[in-house]
Amino acid sequence: MTAAESPRLVQLRLNGAIPRHIAIIMDGNGRWAGERGLPRSAGHQAGMASVREVVEACIQTGVAVLTLFAFSQENWQRPAAEITALMALLEEYIAGEASELRDKGVAVRMLGDLDRLTPAARGAVDRIESTTAGGRALALNVCLSYGSRAELVRAARRLAERVRAGELEPGAIDEAALTAELYTAAWPDPDLLIRTSGEMRVSNFLLWQVAYAEFHVTPVLWPDFTREELFAAILDFQNRDRRFGRVST
Ligand code: IPE
Ligand code: IPE
Ligand code: MG
C-alpha cells in the first residue's frame, strides 16, 4: 500500500481540521537500542528515518509547522561519547538532507543555545538554514541545545534591554511582547504536542507555547514512529473538543 492510499490519511482529510503546528518530543531512542543489544547511538541513528517520515507526512497532510525536540539543554549532561555521536549525526543529517529538504520546500531553523555547539556542528546548522531559507511547503524547527526556561529567561532579558534603551515601557510588556522575543516568535503556538516512548512529561519543552496544545502520548519508541503513527496522532487530535476555557458549542 502506498502512503497516499492510507485509510488514516483519507479519514483525516475527510475530517478536516489539520493542526497548523505539530511539536514532537522524539523520545525512546536509547531504549529502542537497548532492546536490541545495540549502543544508544544506534537508536539515535535509527531515529533519523522517523524524522524523514514525519517531515513527509506533514507535507502530505498540509501541516504548516513542525517543531522537533532533538537535543535539550539538560542532554549536555549525558556521557561525552553520546553527545559526540549526536553531534556527528546532526552533521550527517545536514550533509545528507539539506538539498532534498530545499527541493521539497522545507525551511529549516535550528532553535536553542547554538553557541554551545562545536564549530563544525554550528557551521552545518548555518548551512542548512541558508540552503533551505524561503521554503514554503513546511517550516521545520529543530530544537537543539534547547531549554524552555532558558528561552524565557532570554526573552525577559531582551525585553529588559529594550526598556533600558527607552524603546519600551514596562507597562507595554504583554503576552504578545514576550512571545515576540521567543525563538518561536515567527510561528503560531503548537496545536498538537506528541511525545513518544510513553513518558508523561514535557521535559522543559515549549512551556509557554503549549498553553493550549492537545497532548498525544504514544508508547511507540521514536525509531518505530512512522508516518502512520503521525496520521493516528492527527486523528486523535481531531477527536478532541478544544474549548480554550470556554464552554462547548
Ligand atoms: C531521545 O531518545 C533523543 C534524545 C534525547 C537526544 P533518548 O536518548 O532520550 O532515549 P531514551 O529515553 O533513553 O530511551
Ligand atoms: C527530552 O527527552 C529531550 C529530547 C527528546 C531531545 P529526554 O529523554 O532528555 O527527557 P527525560 O530525561 O526523559 O525527561
Ligand atoms: Mg529519553
PDB file of C-alpha atoms and ligand atoms in Angstrom:
ATOM      1  CA  MET A   1       0.000   0.000   0.000  1.00  0.00           C
ATOM      2  CA  THR A   2       1.392   3.404  -0.878  1.00  0.00           C
ATOM      3  CA  ALA A   3       1.198   6.203   1.658  1.00  0.00           C
ATOM      4  CA  ALA A   4      -1.347   8.052  -0.464  1.00  0.00           C
ATOM      5  CA  GLU A   5      -3.783   5.161  -0.007  1.00  0.00           C
ATOM      6  CA  SER A   6      -3.503   5.095   3.762  1.00  0.00           C
ATOM      7  CA  PRO A   7      -7.059   4.845   5.186  1.00  0.00           C
ATOM      8  CA  ARG A   8      -5.984   7.090   8.053  1.00  0.00           C
ATOM      9  CA  LEU A   9      -4.811   9.767   5.624  1.00  0.00           C
ATOM     10  CA  VAL A  10      -8.104   9.568   3.731  1.00  0.00           C
ATOM     11  CA  GLN A  11     -10.042   9.789   7.000  1.00  0.00           C
ATOM     12  CA  LEU A  12      -8.131  12.717   8.445  1.00  0.00           C
ATOM     13  CA  ARG A  13      -8.591  14.671   5.216  1.00  0.00           C
ATOM     14  CA  LEU A  14     -12.329  13.988   5.360  1.00  0.00           C
ATOM     15  CA  ASN A  15     -12.416  15.145   8.977  1.00  0.00           C
ATOM     16  CA  GLY A  16     -10.717  18.436   8.095  1.00  0.00           C
ATOM     17  CA  ALA A  17      -9.071  20.487  10.888  1.00  0.00           C
ATOM     18  CA  ILE A  18      -5.425  19.693  10.250  1.00  0.00           C
ATOM     19  CA  PRO A  19      -3.202  21.058  13.050  1.00  0.00           C
ATOM     20  CA  ARG A  20      -1.237  24.024  11.780  1.00  0.00           C
ATOM     21  CA  HIS A  21       1.675  23.330  14.078  1.00  0.00           C
ATOM     22  CA  ILE A  22       2.794  19.972  15.470  1.00  0.00           C
ATOM     23  CA  ALA A  23       5.552  19.704  18.081  1.00  0.00           C
ATOM     24  CA  ILE A  24       7.205  16.375  18.874  1.00  0.00           C
ATOM     25  CA  ILE A  25       9.338  15.223  21.802  1.00  0.00           C
ATOM     26  CA  MET A  26      11.251  12.485  19.994  1.00  0.00           C
ATOM     27  CA  ASP A  27      11.961  10.105  22.875  1.00  0.00           C
ATOM     28  CA  GLY A  28      12.958   6.469  23.308  1.00  0.00           C
ATOM     29  CA  ASN A  29      15.994   6.072  21.058  1.00  0.00           C
ATOM     30  CA  GLY A  30      18.126   4.670  23.867  1.00  0.00           C
ATOM     31  CA  ARG A  31      15.501   2.120  24.908  1.00  0.00           C
ATOM     32  CA  TRP A  32      14.983   1.083  21.285  1.00  0.00           C
ATOM     33  CA  ALA A  33      18.715   0.364  21.006  1.00  0.00           C
ATOM     34  CA  GLY A  34      18.846  -1.315  24.425  1.00  0.00           C
ATOM     35  CA  GLU A  35      16.090  -3.739  23.445  1.00  0.00           C
ATOM     36  CA  ARG A  36      18.309  -4.840  20.554  1.00  0.00           C
ATOM     37  CA  GLY A  37      21.551  -5.021  22.498  1.00  0.00           C
ATOM     38  CA  LEU A  38      22.883  -2.057  20.493  1.00  0.00           C
ATOM     39  CA  PRO A  39      24.665   1.099  21.690  1.00  0.00           C
ATOM     40  CA  ARG A  40      22.435   4.131  22.326  1.00  0.00           C
ATOM     41  CA  SER A  41      23.922   5.868  19.296  1.00  0.00           C
ATOM     42  CA  ALA A  42      22.364   3.170  17.082  1.00  0.00           C
ATOM     43  CA  GLY A  43      18.990   4.259  18.408  1.00  0.00           C
ATOM     44  CA  HIS A  44      19.708   7.873  17.502  1.00  0.00           C
ATOM     45  CA  GLN A  45      20.797   6.769  14.039  1.00  0.00           C
ATOM     46  CA  ALA A  46      17.589   4.758  13.588  1.00  0.00           C
ATOM     47  CA  GLY A  47      15.563   7.766  14.743  1.00  0.00           C
ATOM     48  CA  MET A  48      16.680   9.728  11.686  1.00  0.00           C
ATOM     49  CA  ALA A  49      14.381   7.630   9.489  1.00  0.00           C
ATOM     50  CA  SER A  50      11.450   8.683  11.673  1.00  0.00           C
ATOM     51  CA  VAL A  51      12.384  12.340  11.172  1.00  0.00           C
ATOM     52  CA  ARG A  52      12.192  11.782   7.416  1.00  0.00           C
ATOM     53  CA  GLU A  53       8.818  10.070   7.795  1.00  0.00           C
ATOM     54  CA  VAL A  54       7.230  12.849   9.841  1.00  0.00           C
ATOM     55  CA  VAL A  55       8.564  15.588   7.571  1.00  0.00           C
ATOM     56  CA  GLU A  56       6.976  13.868   4.577  1.00  0.00           C
ATOM     57  CA  ALA A  57       3.763  13.153   6.456  1.00  0.00           C
ATOM     58  CA  CYS A  58       3.454  16.824   7.430  1.00  0.00           C
ATOM     59  CA  ILE A  59       3.886  17.913   3.822  1.00  0.00           C
ATOM     60  CA  GLN A  60       1.310  15.312   2.727  1.00  0.00           C
ATOM     61  CA  THR A  61      -1.292  16.438   5.231  1.00  0.00           C
ATOM     62  CA  GLY A  62      -0.710  20.177   4.936  1.00  0.00           C
ATOM     63  CA  VAL A  63       0.722  20.827   8.401  1.00  0.00           C
ATOM     64  CA  ALA A  64       2.473  24.212   8.181  1.00  0.00           C
ATOM     65  CA  VAL A  65       4.958  23.982  11.059  1.00  0.00           C
ATOM     66  CA  LEU A  66       6.751  21.007  12.602  1.00  0.00           C
ATOM     67  CA  THR A  67       8.899  21.572  15.695  1.00  0.00           C
ATOM     68  CA  LEU A  68      11.118  18.673  16.781  1.00  0.00           C
ATOM     69  CA  PHE A  69      12.883  18.372  20.133  1.00  0.00           C
ATOM     70  CA  ALA A  70      16.229  16.889  19.132  1.00  0.00           C
ATOM     71  CA  PHE A  71      18.599  17.775  21.988  1.00  0.00           C
ATOM     72  CA  SER A  72      17.803  19.501  25.252  1.00  0.00           C
ATOM     73  CA  GLN A  73      19.907  21.797  27.362  1.00  0.00           C
ATOM     74  CA  GLU A  74      19.821  19.046  30.001  1.00  0.00           C
ATOM     75  CA  ASN A  75      21.076  16.491  27.451  1.00  0.00           C
ATOM     76  CA  TRP A  76      24.514  18.185  27.684  1.00  0.00           C
ATOM     77  CA  GLN A  77      24.837  16.200  30.919  1.00  0.00           C
ATOM     78  CA  ARG A  78      24.903  12.900  29.030  1.00  0.00           C
ATOM     79  CA  PRO A  79      28.170  10.950  28.549  1.00  0.00           C
ATOM     80  CA  ALA A  80      30.596  12.716  26.204  1.00  0.00           C
ATOM     81  CA  ALA A  81      30.581   9.806  23.767  1.00  0.00           C
ATOM     82  CA  GLU A  82      26.813  10.023  23.317  1.00  0.00           C
ATOM     83  CA  ILE A  83      26.967  13.797  22.782  1.00  0.00           C
ATOM     84  CA  THR A  84      29.735  13.370  20.209  1.00  0.00           C
ATOM     85  CA  ALA A  85      27.677  10.738  18.392  1.00  0.00           C
ATOM     86  CA  LEU A  86      24.614  13.004  18.386  1.00  0.00           C
ATOM     87  CA  MET A  87      26.582  15.968  17.003  1.00  0.00           C
ATOM     88  CA  ALA A  88      28.080  13.754  14.300  1.00  0.00           C
ATOM     89  CA  LEU A  89      24.582  12.619  13.414  1.00  0.00           C
ATOM     90  CA  LEU A  90      23.430  16.209  13.165  1.00  0.00           C
ATOM     91  CA  GLU A  91      26.203  16.967  10.710  1.00  0.00           C
ATOM     92  CA  GLU A  92      25.394  13.782   8.783  1.00  0.00           C
ATOM     93  CA  TYR A  93      21.701  14.687   8.610  1.00  0.00           C
ATOM     94  CA  ILE A  94      22.503  18.152   7.286  1.00  0.00           C
ATOM     95  CA  ALA A  95      25.074  16.931   4.758  1.00  0.00           C
ATOM     96  CA  GLY A  96      22.718  14.214   3.524  1.00  0.00           C
ATOM     97  CA  GLU A  97      19.382  16.001   3.511  1.00  0.00           C
ATOM     98  CA  ALA A  98      19.835  19.764   3.070  1.00  0.00           C
ATOM     99  CA  SER A  99      19.392  19.823  -0.695  1.00  0.00           C
ATOM    100  CA  GLU A 100      16.484  17.367  -0.643  1.00  0.00           C
ATOM    101  CA  LEU A 101      14.748  19.414   2.036  1.00  0.00           C
ATOM    102  CA  ARG A 102      15.267  22.543  -0.056  1.00  0.00           C
ATOM    103  CA  ASP A 103      13.792  20.786  -3.113  1.00  0.00           C
ATOM    104  CA  LYS A 104      10.744  19.775  -1.078  1.00  0.00           C
ATOM    105  CA  GLY A 105      10.240  23.361   0.069  1.00  0.00           C
ATOM    106  CA  VAL A 106      11.121  22.717   3.705  1.00  0.00           C
ATOM    107  CA  ALA A 107      12.562  25.749   5.525  1.00  0.00           C
ATOM    108  CA  VAL A 108      14.747  24.519   8.395  1.00  0.00           C
ATOM    109  CA  ARG A 109      15.504  26.563  11.507  1.00  0.00           C
ATOM    110  CA  MET A 110      17.514  25.405  14.499  1.00  0.00           C
ATOM    111  CA  LEU A 111      16.317  26.836  17.823  1.00  0.00           C
ATOM    112  CA  GLY A 112      18.322  26.903  21.036  1.00  0.00           C
ATOM    113  CA  ASP A 113      21.625  27.925  22.576  1.00  0.00           C
ATOM    114  CA  LEU A 114      23.640  27.218  19.431  1.00  0.00           C
ATOM    115  CA  ASP A 115      26.790  28.838  20.835  1.00  0.00           C
ATOM    116  CA  ARG A 116      27.371  25.616  22.769  1.00  0.00           C
ATOM    117  CA  LEU A 117      27.709  23.584  19.565  1.00  0.00           C
ATOM    118  CA  THR A 118      31.115  22.637  18.180  1.00  0.00           C
ATOM    119  CA  PRO A 119      32.273  24.924  15.348  1.00  0.00           C
ATOM    120  CA  ALA A 120      31.683  22.094  12.849  1.00  0.00           C
ATOM    121  CA  ALA A 121      28.128  21.499  14.053  1.00  0.00           C
ATOM    122  CA  ARG A 122      27.493  25.236  14.149  1.00  0.00           C
ATOM    123  CA  GLY A 123      28.725  25.581  10.573  1.00  0.00           C
ATOM    124  CA  ALA A 124      26.416  22.779   9.463  1.00  0.00           C
ATOM    125  CA  VAL A 125      23.468  24.464  11.173  1.00  0.00           C
ATOM    126  CA  ASP A 126      24.166  27.766   9.396  1.00  0.00           C
ATOM    127  CA  ARG A 127      24.478  25.886   6.117  1.00  0.00           C
ATOM    128  CA  ILE A 128      21.111  24.118   6.322  1.00  0.00           C
ATOM    129  CA  GLU A 129      19.343  27.303   7.411  1.00  0.00           C
ATOM    130  CA  SER A 130      20.701  29.271   4.481  1.00  0.00           C
ATOM    131  CA  THR A 131      20.260  26.422   1.964  1.00  0.00           C
ATOM    132  CA  THR A 132      16.603  25.951   2.839  1.00  0.00           C
ATOM    133  CA  ALA A 133      15.596  29.550   3.591  1.00  0.00           C
ATOM    134  CA  GLY A 134      12.470  30.561   1.745  1.00  0.00           C
ATOM    135  CA  GLY A 135      10.929  27.072   1.638  1.00  0.00           C
ATOM    136  CA  ARG A 136       7.147  27.322   1.562  1.00  0.00           C
ATOM    137  CA  ALA A 137       5.858  23.770   1.984  1.00  0.00           C
ATOM    138  CA  LEU A 138       6.805  23.290   5.642  1.00  0.00           C
ATOM    139  CA  ALA A 139       8.621  25.200   8.393  1.00  0.00           C
ATOM    140  CA  LEU A 140      10.785  22.637  10.194  1.00  0.00           C
ATOM    141  CA  ASN A 141      12.125  23.824  13.543  1.00  0.00           C
ATOM    142  CA  VAL A 142      14.712  21.647  15.227  1.00  0.00           C
ATOM    143  CA  CYS A 143      15.206  22.449  18.918  1.00  0.00           C
ATOM    144  CA  LEU A 144      18.841  21.869  19.685  1.00  0.00           C
ATOM    145  CA  SER A 145      20.617  22.724  22.928  1.00  0.00           C
ATOM    146  CA  TYR A 146      17.156  23.981  23.820  1.00  0.00           C
ATOM    147  CA  GLY A 147      15.540  24.572  27.207  1.00  0.00           C
ATOM    148  CA  SER A 148      12.219  26.341  27.546  1.00  0.00           C
ATOM    149  CA  ARG A 149      13.080  28.058  30.820  1.00  0.00           C
ATOM    150  CA  ALA A 150      16.332  29.358  29.319  1.00  0.00           C
ATOM    151  CA  GLU A 151      14.334  30.619  26.322  1.00  0.00           C
ATOM    152  CA  LEU A 152      12.008  32.506  28.694  1.00  0.00           C
ATOM    153  CA  VAL A 153      14.933  33.980  30.644  1.00  0.00           C
ATOM    154  CA  ARG A 154      16.487  35.113  27.350  1.00  0.00           C
ATOM    155  CA  ALA A 155      13.185  36.727  26.351  1.00  0.00           C
ATOM    156  CA  ALA A 156      12.950  38.546  29.709  1.00  0.00           C
ATOM    157  CA  ARG A 157      16.488  39.829  29.292  1.00  0.00           C
ATOM    158  CA  ARG A 158      15.781  41.075  25.782  1.00  0.00           C
ATOM    159  CA  LEU A 159      12.678  42.909  26.984  1.00  0.00           C
ATOM    160  CA  ALA A 160      14.694  44.462  29.828  1.00  0.00           C
ATOM    161  CA  GLU A 161      17.296  45.663  27.338  1.00  0.00           C
ATOM    162  CA  ARG A 162      14.590  47.303  25.247  1.00  0.00           C
ATOM    163  CA  VAL A 163      13.213  49.022  28.337  1.00  0.00           C
ATOM    164  CA  ARG A 164      16.693  50.244  29.263  1.00  0.00           C
ATOM    165  CA  ALA A 165      17.173  51.573  25.731  1.00  0.00           C
ATOM    166  CA  GLY A 166      13.958  53.542  26.113  1.00  0.00           C
ATOM    167  CA  GLU A 167      12.208  51.636  23.321  1.00  0.00           C
ATOM    168  CA  LEU A 168       9.592  50.014  25.528  1.00  0.00           C
ATOM    169  CA  GLU A 169       7.536  50.989  28.577  1.00  0.00           C
ATOM    170  CA  PRO A 170       7.358  48.298  31.283  1.00  0.00           C
ATOM    171  CA  GLY A 171       3.586  48.663  31.175  1.00  0.00           C
ATOM    172  CA  ALA A 172       3.639  47.780  27.468  1.00  0.00           C
ATOM    173  CA  ILE A 173       5.052  44.325  28.207  1.00  0.00           C
ATOM    174  CA  ASP A 174       2.198  41.969  27.472  1.00  0.00           C
ATOM    175  CA  GLU A 175       1.859  38.370  26.285  1.00  0.00           C
ATOM    176  CA  ALA A 176       2.457  39.382  22.681  1.00  0.00           C
ATOM    177  CA  ALA A 177       5.631  41.284  23.594  1.00  0.00           C
ATOM    178  CA  LEU A 178       7.063  38.279  25.415  1.00  0.00           C
ATOM    179  CA  THR A 179       6.007  35.876  22.648  1.00  0.00           C
ATOM    180  CA  ALA A 180       7.828  38.111  20.151  1.00  0.00           C
ATOM    181  CA  GLU A 181      11.139  37.524  21.969  1.00  0.00           C
ATOM    182  CA  LEU A 182      10.936  33.726  21.916  1.00  0.00           C
ATOM    183  CA  TYR A 183      12.809  31.597  19.366  1.00  0.00           C
ATOM    184  CA  THR A 184       9.383  30.575  18.066  1.00  0.00           C
ATOM    185  CA  ALA A 185       8.145  34.150  17.512  1.00  0.00           C
ATOM    186  CA  ALA A 186       7.519  33.624  13.805  1.00  0.00           C
ATOM    187  CA  TRP A 187       5.097  30.723  14.204  1.00  0.00           C
ATOM    188  CA  PRO A 188       1.708  30.096  15.811  1.00  0.00           C
ATOM    189  CA  ASP A 189       1.665  28.011  19.005  1.00  0.00           C
ATOM    190  CA  PRO A 190       1.612  24.220  18.587  1.00  0.00           C
ATOM    191  CA  ASP A 191      -1.886  22.776  18.268  1.00  0.00           C
ATOM    192  CA  LEU A 192      -0.675  19.258  18.935  1.00  0.00           C
ATOM    193  CA  LEU A 193       2.211  18.056  21.104  1.00  0.00           C
ATOM    194  CA  ILE A 194       3.292  14.453  20.577  1.00  0.00           C
ATOM    195  CA  ARG A 195       5.627  12.559  22.901  1.00  0.00           C
ATOM    196  CA  THR A 196       6.865   9.098  22.038  1.00  0.00           C
ATOM    197  CA  SER A 197       8.032   6.357  24.428  1.00  0.00           C
ATOM    198  CA  GLY A 198       5.140   6.812  26.842  1.00  0.00           C
ATOM    199  CA  GLU A 199       6.694   9.405  29.144  1.00  0.00           C
ATOM    200  CA  MET A 200       4.067  11.754  30.611  1.00  0.00           C
ATOM    201  CA  ARG A 201       6.185  14.880  30.970  1.00  0.00           C
ATOM    202  CA  VAL A 202       7.189  17.934  28.966  1.00  0.00           C
ATOM    203  CA  SER A 203      10.894  17.916  29.951  1.00  0.00           C
ATOM    204  CA  ASN A 204      11.363  21.698  29.626  1.00  0.00           C
ATOM    205  CA  PHE A 205       9.974  21.889  26.062  1.00  0.00           C
ATOM    206  CA  LEU A 206       7.951  24.900  24.830  1.00  0.00           C
ATOM    207  CA  LEU A 207       6.393  25.566  28.256  1.00  0.00           C
ATOM    208  CA  TRP A 208       4.881  28.889  27.212  1.00  0.00           C
ATOM    209  CA  GLN A 209       3.874  27.789  23.726  1.00  0.00           C
ATOM    210  CA  VAL A 210       1.938  24.622  24.677  1.00  0.00           C
ATOM    211  CA  ALA A 211      -0.549  26.534  26.864  1.00  0.00           C
ATOM    212  CA  TYR A 212      -3.453  25.193  24.792  1.00  0.00           C
ATOM    213  CA  ALA A 213      -1.862  22.377  22.797  1.00  0.00           C
ATOM    214  CA  GLU A 214      -3.527  18.976  22.742  1.00  0.00           C
ATOM    215  CA  PHE A 215      -1.224  16.248  24.089  1.00  0.00           C
ATOM    216  CA  HIS A 216      -0.817  12.898  22.381  1.00  0.00           C
ATOM    217  CA  VAL A 217       1.469  10.433  24.175  1.00  0.00           C
ATOM    218  CA  THR A 218       2.208   7.146  22.452  1.00  0.00           C
ATOM    219  CA  PRO A 219       4.165   4.176  23.846  1.00  0.00           C
ATOM    220  CA  VAL A 220       5.875   3.779  20.453  1.00  0.00           C
ATOM    221  CA  LEU A 221       9.616   4.435  20.695  1.00  0.00           C
ATOM    222  CA  TRP A 222      10.859   7.181  18.375  1.00  0.00           C
ATOM    223  CA  PRO A 223      12.728   4.916  15.891  1.00  0.00           C
ATOM    224  CA  ASP A 224       9.469   2.954  15.423  1.00  0.00           C
ATOM    225  CA  PHE A 225       7.401   6.104  14.809  1.00  0.00           C
ATOM    226  CA  THR A 226       6.167   6.044  11.208  1.00  0.00           C
ATOM    227  CA  ARG A 227       4.042   8.289   9.062  1.00  0.00           C
ATOM    228  CA  GLU A 228       1.053   6.124  10.041  1.00  0.00           C
ATOM    229  CA  GLU A 229       1.707   6.978  13.697  1.00  0.00           C
ATOM    230  CA  LEU A 230       1.602  10.661  12.791  1.00  0.00           C
ATOM    231  CA  PHE A 231      -1.681  10.197  10.950  1.00  0.00           C
ATOM    232  CA  ALA A 232      -3.052   8.384  14.041  1.00  0.00           C
ATOM    233  CA  ALA A 233      -1.967  11.297  16.248  1.00  0.00           C
ATOM    234  CA  ILE A 234      -3.762  13.772  13.949  1.00  0.00           C
ATOM    235  CA  LEU A 235      -6.909  11.614  14.023  1.00  0.00           C
ATOM    236  CA  ASP A 236      -6.714  11.626  17.834  1.00  0.00           C
ATOM    237  CA  PHE A 237      -6.335  15.419  17.734  1.00  0.00           C
ATOM    238  CA  GLN A 238      -9.406  15.719  15.516  1.00  0.00           C
ATOM    239  CA  ASN A 239     -11.496  13.971  18.174  1.00  0.00           C
ATOM    240  CA  ARG A 240     -10.629  16.498  20.871  1.00  0.00           C
ATOM    241  CA  ASP A 241     -13.012  19.209  21.996  1.00  0.00           C
ATOM    242  CA  ARG A 242     -10.784  22.306  22.178  1.00  0.00           C
ATOM    243  CA  ARG A 243     -12.594  24.677  24.489  1.00  0.00           C
ATOM    244  CA  PHE A 244      -9.881  27.210  25.343  1.00  0.00           C
ATOM    245  CA  GLY A 245     -11.605  27.768  28.667  1.00  0.00           C
ATOM    246  CA  ARG A 246     -14.990  28.413  27.122  1.00  0.00           C
ATOM    247  CA  VAL A 247     -17.974  26.070  27.005  1.00  0.00           C
ATOM    248  CA  SER A 248     -18.503  23.694  24.059  1.00  0.00           C
ATOM    249  CA  THR A 249     -20.501  24.970  21.152  1.00  0.00           C
TER     250      THR A 249
HETATM  251  C1  IPE B   1      15.613  10.803  22.621  1.00  0.00           C
HETATM  252  O1  IPE B   1      15.922   9.499  22.983  1.00  0.00           O
HETATM  253  C2  IPE B   1      16.765  11.503  21.959  1.00  0.00           C
HETATM  254  C3  IPE B   1      17.448  12.475  22.814  1.00  0.00           C
HETATM  255  C4  IPE B   1      17.044  12.880  23.972  1.00  0.00           C
HETATM  256  C5  IPE B   1      18.677  13.044  22.295  1.00  0.00           C
HETATM  257  P1  IPE B   1      16.668   9.169  24.333  1.00  0.00           P
HETATM  258  O2  IPE B   1      18.132   9.185  24.065  1.00  0.00           O
HETATM  259  O3  IPE B   1      16.211  10.043  25.434  1.00  0.00           O
HETATM  260  O4  IPE B   1      16.201   7.673  24.583  1.00  0.00           O
HETATM  261  P2  IPE B   1      15.690   7.030  25.952  1.00  0.00           P
HETATM  262  O5  IPE B   1      14.642   7.942  26.508  1.00  0.00           O
HETATM  263  O6  IPE B   1      16.880   6.935  26.838  1.00  0.00           O
HETATM  264  O7  IPE B   1      15.138   5.701  25.557  1.00  0.00           O
HETATM  265  C1  IPE B   2      13.593  15.068  26.095  1.00  0.00           C
HETATM  266  O1  IPE B   2      13.933  13.729  26.246  1.00  0.00           O
HETATM  267  C2  IPE B   2      14.563  15.735  25.183  1.00  0.00           C
HETATM  268  C3  IPE B   2      14.517  15.301  23.788  1.00  0.00           C
HETATM  269  C4  IPE B   2      13.677  14.467  23.257  1.00  0.00           C
HETATM  270  C5  IPE B   2      15.512  15.893  22.951  1.00  0.00           C
HETATM  271  P1  IPE B   2      14.801  13.242  27.487  1.00  0.00           P
HETATM  272  O2  IPE B   2      14.935  11.771  27.340  1.00  0.00           O
HETATM  273  O3  IPE B   2      16.046  14.018  27.587  1.00  0.00           O
HETATM  274  O4  IPE B   2      13.868  13.627  28.714  1.00  0.00           O
HETATM  275  P2  IPE B   2      13.742  12.990  30.160  1.00  0.00           P
HETATM  276  O5  IPE B   2      15.113  12.954  30.744  1.00  0.00           O
HETATM  277  O6  IPE B   2      13.177  11.627  29.983  1.00  0.00           O
HETATM  278  O7  IPE B   2      12.789  13.899  30.869  1.00  0.00           O
HETATM  279 MG    MG B   3      14.678   9.954  26.743  1.00  0.00          MG
END
